[in-house]
Amino acid sequence: MSGWDAYITNLLNTGFVDQAIITGHDGNTWAKSSDFNPSQNEIKLLIAWLQKPTNEKTTDSLKLCNKTYLPIKYSNKTGIFKCDDQSSFIAKLTNQTCVIGVANESIVDQRCNEEVRKICAYLKKANF
């Protein structure tokens, strides 16, 4: 278990994040929940989308774990995505990481968003 696993555990223990992953900007996994397995290519495409300036982001769908999601809200280096099955995820970039939190249909996605943002704020302060 790496030190990064503690961040995943903290996200999951909030009760507002069902699955989570932290990757580098290169798409390599640093830590993840055990049942969450997005492909490296899916992560890389998501990171490339998040790195675009807000005015250049499209509303085209993205895949995560072979499920199709549409962006419903986005800003600088952040996106909230929703799937037809009512699951959603938030992805946010820090200086070195991409943090993704998934909320299933029974979890309020705004609370998932808040928890991911808290972890990202901490990572930014720690220069990650």
PDB file of C-alpha atoms in Angstrom:
ATOM      1  CA  MET A   1       0.000   0.000   0.000  1.00  0.00           C
ATOM      2  CA  SER A   2       1.403   3.361  -0.996  1.00  0.00           C
ATOM      3  CA  GLY A   3       0.953   6.602   0.914  1.00  0.00           C
ATOM      4  CA  TRP A   4      -1.425   7.659  -1.854  1.00  0.00           C
ATOM      5  CA  ASP A   5      -3.874   4.929  -0.840  1.00  0.00           C
ATOM      6  CA  ALA A   6      -4.745   6.967   2.259  1.00  0.00           C
ATOM      7  CA  TYR A   7      -6.235   9.674   0.023  1.00  0.00           C
ATOM      8  CA  ILE A   8      -8.439   7.095  -1.685  1.00  0.00           C
ATOM      9  CA  THR A   9      -9.483   5.659   1.689  1.00  0.00           C
ATOM     10  CA  ASN A  10     -10.349   9.151   2.931  1.00  0.00           C
ATOM     11  CA  LEU A  11     -12.494   9.827  -0.127  1.00  0.00           C
ATOM     12  CA  LEU A  12     -14.339   6.514   0.167  1.00  0.00           C
ATOM     13  CA  ASN A  13     -14.855   6.914   3.913  1.00  0.00           C
ATOM     14  CA  THR A  14     -16.801  10.147   3.399  1.00  0.00           C
ATOM     15  CA  GLY A  15     -19.720   8.087   2.136  1.00  0.00           C
ATOM     16  CA  PHE A  16     -20.101  10.463  -0.802  1.00  0.00           C
ATOM     17  CA  VAL A  17     -17.560   8.861  -3.139  1.00  0.00           C
ATOM     18  CA  ASP A  18     -18.255   5.344  -4.392  1.00  0.00           C
ATOM     19  CA  GLN A  19     -14.997   4.822  -6.328  1.00  0.00           C
ATOM     20  CA  ALA A  20     -11.854   6.923  -6.766  1.00  0.00           C
ATOM     21  CA  ILE A  21      -8.512   7.092  -8.502  1.00  0.00           C
ATOM     22  CA  ILE A  22      -5.492   9.386  -8.408  1.00  0.00           C
ATOM     23  CA  THR A  23      -3.217   9.448 -11.438  1.00  0.00           C
ATOM     24  CA  GLY A  24      -0.329  11.483 -12.702  1.00  0.00           C
ATOM     25  CA  HIS A  25      -0.844  13.762 -15.687  1.00  0.00           C
ATOM     26  CA  ASP A  26       0.718  10.981 -17.768  1.00  0.00           C
ATOM     27  CA  GLY A  27      -2.260   8.736 -16.946  1.00  0.00           C
ATOM     28  CA  ASN A  28      -0.314   6.364 -14.694  1.00  0.00           C
ATOM     29  CA  THR A  29      -2.213   5.257 -11.611  1.00  0.00           C
ATOM     30  CA  TRP A  30      -0.856   6.380  -8.222  1.00  0.00           C
ATOM     31  CA  ALA A  31      -3.710   4.893  -6.157  1.00  0.00           C
ATOM     32  CA  LYS A  32      -7.261   3.687  -6.735  1.00  0.00           C
ATOM     33  CA  SER A  33     -10.162   1.936  -5.121  1.00  0.00           C
ATOM     34  CA  SER A  34      -9.962  -1.815  -5.661  1.00  0.00           C
ATOM     35  CA  ASP A  35     -13.076  -2.101  -7.832  1.00  0.00           C
ATOM     36  CA  PHE A  36     -12.303   0.825 -10.132  1.00  0.00           C
ATOM     37  CA  ASN A  37     -10.362   0.068 -13.311  1.00  0.00           C
ATOM     38  CA  PRO A  38     -10.490   2.763 -15.982  1.00  0.00           C
ATOM     39  CA  SER A  39      -8.060   2.206 -18.828  1.00  0.00           C
ATOM     40  CA  GLN A  40      -4.953   4.344 -19.100  1.00  0.00           C
ATOM     41  CA  ASN A  41      -6.199   5.565 -22.481  1.00  0.00           C
ATOM     42  CA  GLU A  42      -9.513   6.706 -20.942  1.00  0.00           C
ATOM     43  CA  ILE A  43      -7.574   8.594 -18.269  1.00  0.00           C
ATOM     44  CA  LYS A  44      -5.254  10.191 -20.831  1.00  0.00           C
ATOM     45  CA  LEU A  45      -8.194  11.379 -22.952  1.00  0.00           C
ATOM     46  CA  LEU A  46      -9.905  12.783 -19.863  1.00  0.00           C
ATOM     47  CA  ILE A  47      -6.737  14.617 -18.752  1.00  0.00           C
ATOM     48  CA  ALA A  48      -6.293  16.077 -22.248  1.00  0.00           C
ATOM     49  CA  TRP A  49      -9.900  17.323 -22.092  1.00  0.00           C
ATOM     50  CA  LEU A  50      -9.398  18.824 -18.615  1.00  0.00           C
ATOM     51  CA  GLN A  51      -6.223  20.615 -19.721  1.00  0.00           C
ATOM     52  CA  LYS A  52      -8.042  22.527 -22.461  1.00  0.00           C
ATOM     53  CA  PRO A  53      -9.043  26.112 -21.706  1.00  0.00           C
ATOM     54  CA  THR A  54     -12.689  26.283 -20.616  1.00  0.00           C
ATOM     55  CA  ASN A  55     -13.770  27.975 -23.853  1.00  0.00           C
ATOM     56  CA  GLU A  56     -12.262  25.092 -25.879  1.00  0.00           C
ATOM     57  CA  LYS A  57     -13.906  22.243 -23.979  1.00  0.00           C
ATOM     58  CA  THR A  58     -16.527  20.387 -25.988  1.00  0.00           C
ATOM     59  CA  THR A  59     -19.635  18.648 -24.726  1.00  0.00           C
ATOM     60  CA  ASP A  60     -18.666  15.435 -26.521  1.00  0.00           C
ATOM     61  CA  SER A  61     -18.926  12.278 -24.469  1.00  0.00           C
ATOM     62  CA  LEU A  62     -15.998  10.646 -22.685  1.00  0.00           C
ATOM     63  CA  LYS A  63     -15.622   7.055 -21.543  1.00  0.00           C
ATOM     64  CA  LEU A  64     -14.645   5.848 -18.106  1.00  0.00           C
ATOM     65  CA  CYS A  65     -14.597   2.097 -17.374  1.00  0.00           C
ATOM     66  CA  ASN A  66     -16.287   1.616 -20.761  1.00  0.00           C
ATOM     67  CA  LYS A  67     -19.298   3.707 -19.691  1.00  0.00           C
ATOM     68  CA  THR A  68     -20.190   6.820 -21.657  1.00  0.00           C
ATOM     69  CA  TYR A  69     -20.445  10.091 -19.736  1.00  0.00           C
ATOM     70  CA  LEU A  70     -21.388  13.586 -20.846  1.00  0.00           C
ATOM     71  CA  PRO A  71     -19.900  16.709 -19.292  1.00  0.00           C
ATOM     72  CA  ILE A  72     -22.632  18.613 -17.444  1.00  0.00           C
ATOM     73  CA  LYS A  73     -20.509  21.272 -15.776  1.00  0.00           C
ATOM     74  CA  TYR A  74     -16.924  22.306 -16.272  1.00  0.00           C
ATOM     75  CA  SER A  75     -14.453  25.014 -15.472  1.00  0.00           C
ATOM     76  CA  ASN A  76     -10.695  25.409 -15.417  1.00  0.00           C
ATOM     77  CA  LYS A  77      -9.138  21.933 -14.959  1.00  0.00           C
ATOM     78  CA  THR A  78     -12.399  20.491 -13.574  1.00  0.00           C
ATOM     79  CA  GLY A  79     -15.300  18.544 -15.037  1.00  0.00           C
ATOM     80  CA  ILE A  80     -18.477  16.933 -13.744  1.00  0.00           C
ATOM     81  CA  PHE A  81     -19.840  14.142 -15.919  1.00  0.00           C
ATOM     82  CA  LYS A  82     -23.121  12.202 -15.907  1.00  0.00           C
ATOM     83  CA  CYS A  83     -24.024   8.794 -17.357  1.00  0.00           C
ATOM     84  CA  ASP A  84     -27.403   7.483 -18.530  1.00  0.00           C
ATOM     85  CA  ASP A  85     -27.527   5.154 -15.513  1.00  0.00           C
ATOM     86  CA  GLN A  86     -27.434   8.270 -13.265  1.00  0.00           C
ATOM     87  CA  SER A  87     -23.901   7.631 -12.036  1.00  0.00           C
ATOM     88  CA  SER A  88     -21.604  10.621 -12.213  1.00  0.00           C
ATOM     89  CA  PHE A  89     -17.989  11.518 -11.677  1.00  0.00           C
ATOM     90  CA  ILE A  90     -15.913  14.570 -11.011  1.00  0.00           C
ATOM     91  CA  ALA A  91     -12.380  14.905 -12.322  1.00  0.00           C
ATOM     92  CA  LYS A  92     -10.025  17.632 -11.214  1.00  0.00           C
ATOM     93  CA  LEU A  93      -6.419  18.376 -12.041  1.00  0.00           C
ATOM     94  CA  THR A  94      -3.836  19.607  -9.567  1.00  0.00           C
ATOM     95  CA  ASN A  95      -0.266  20.549 -10.517  1.00  0.00           C
ATOM     96  CA  GLN A  96       0.777  16.893 -10.850  1.00  0.00           C
ATOM     97  CA  THR A  97      -2.325  14.745 -10.347  1.00  0.00           C
ATOM     98  CA  CYS A  98      -5.748  13.969 -11.695  1.00  0.00           C
ATOM     99  CA  VAL A  99      -8.250  13.031  -8.985  1.00  0.00           C
ATOM    100  CA  ILE A 100     -11.463  11.284 -10.014  1.00  0.00           C
ATOM    101  CA  GLY A 101     -14.356  10.494  -7.712  1.00  0.00           C
ATOM    102  CA  VAL A 102     -17.378   8.487  -8.846  1.00  0.00           C
ATOM    103  CA  ALA A 103     -20.834   8.745  -7.320  1.00  0.00           C
ATOM    104  CA  ASN A 104     -23.468   6.122  -8.018  1.00  0.00           C
ATOM    105  CA  GLU A 105     -27.124   7.041  -8.434  1.00  0.00           C
ATOM    106  CA  SER A 106     -27.782   6.962  -4.681  1.00  0.00           C
ATOM    107  CA  ILE A 107     -25.026   9.484  -3.864  1.00  0.00           C
ATOM    108  CA  VAL A 108     -25.573  13.196  -4.367  1.00  0.00           C
ATOM    109  CA  ASP A 109     -22.940  14.194  -6.928  1.00  0.00           C
ATOM    110  CA  GLN A 110     -22.499  17.656  -5.390  1.00  0.00           C
ATOM    111  CA  ARG A 111     -21.168  16.076  -2.191  1.00  0.00           C
ATOM    112  CA  CYS A 112     -18.804  13.871  -4.224  1.00  0.00           C
ATOM    113  CA  ASN A 113     -17.651  17.055  -5.959  1.00  0.00           C
ATOM    114  CA  GLU A 114     -16.968  18.743  -2.601  1.00  0.00           C
ATOM    115  CA  GLU A 115     -14.908  15.811  -1.313  1.00  0.00           C
ATOM    116  CA  VAL A 116     -12.765  15.626  -4.461  1.00  0.00           C
ATOM    117  CA  ARG A 117     -12.212  19.391  -4.319  1.00  0.00           C
ATOM    118  CA  LYS A 118     -11.055  19.139  -0.672  1.00  0.00           C
ATOM    119  CA  ILE A 119      -8.454  16.478  -1.537  1.00  0.00           C
ATOM    120  CA  CYS A 120      -7.278  18.520  -4.519  1.00  0.00           C
ATOM    121  CA  ALA A 121      -6.944  21.682  -2.420  1.00  0.00           C
ATOM    122  CA  TYR A 122      -4.790  19.746   0.043  1.00  0.00           C
ATOM    123  CA  LEU A 123      -2.653  18.271  -2.752  1.00  0.00           C
ATOM    124  CA  LYS A 124      -2.122  21.711  -4.289  1.00  0.00           C
ATOM    125  CA  LYS A 125      -0.940  23.093  -0.940  1.00  0.00           C
ATOM    126  CA  ALA A 126       1.511  20.191  -0.771  1.00  0.00           C
ATOM    127  CA  ASN A 127       2.771  21.123  -4.272  1.00  0.00           C
ATOM    128  CA  PHE A 128       1.142  18.163  -5.966  1.00  0.00           C
TER     129      PHE A 128
END
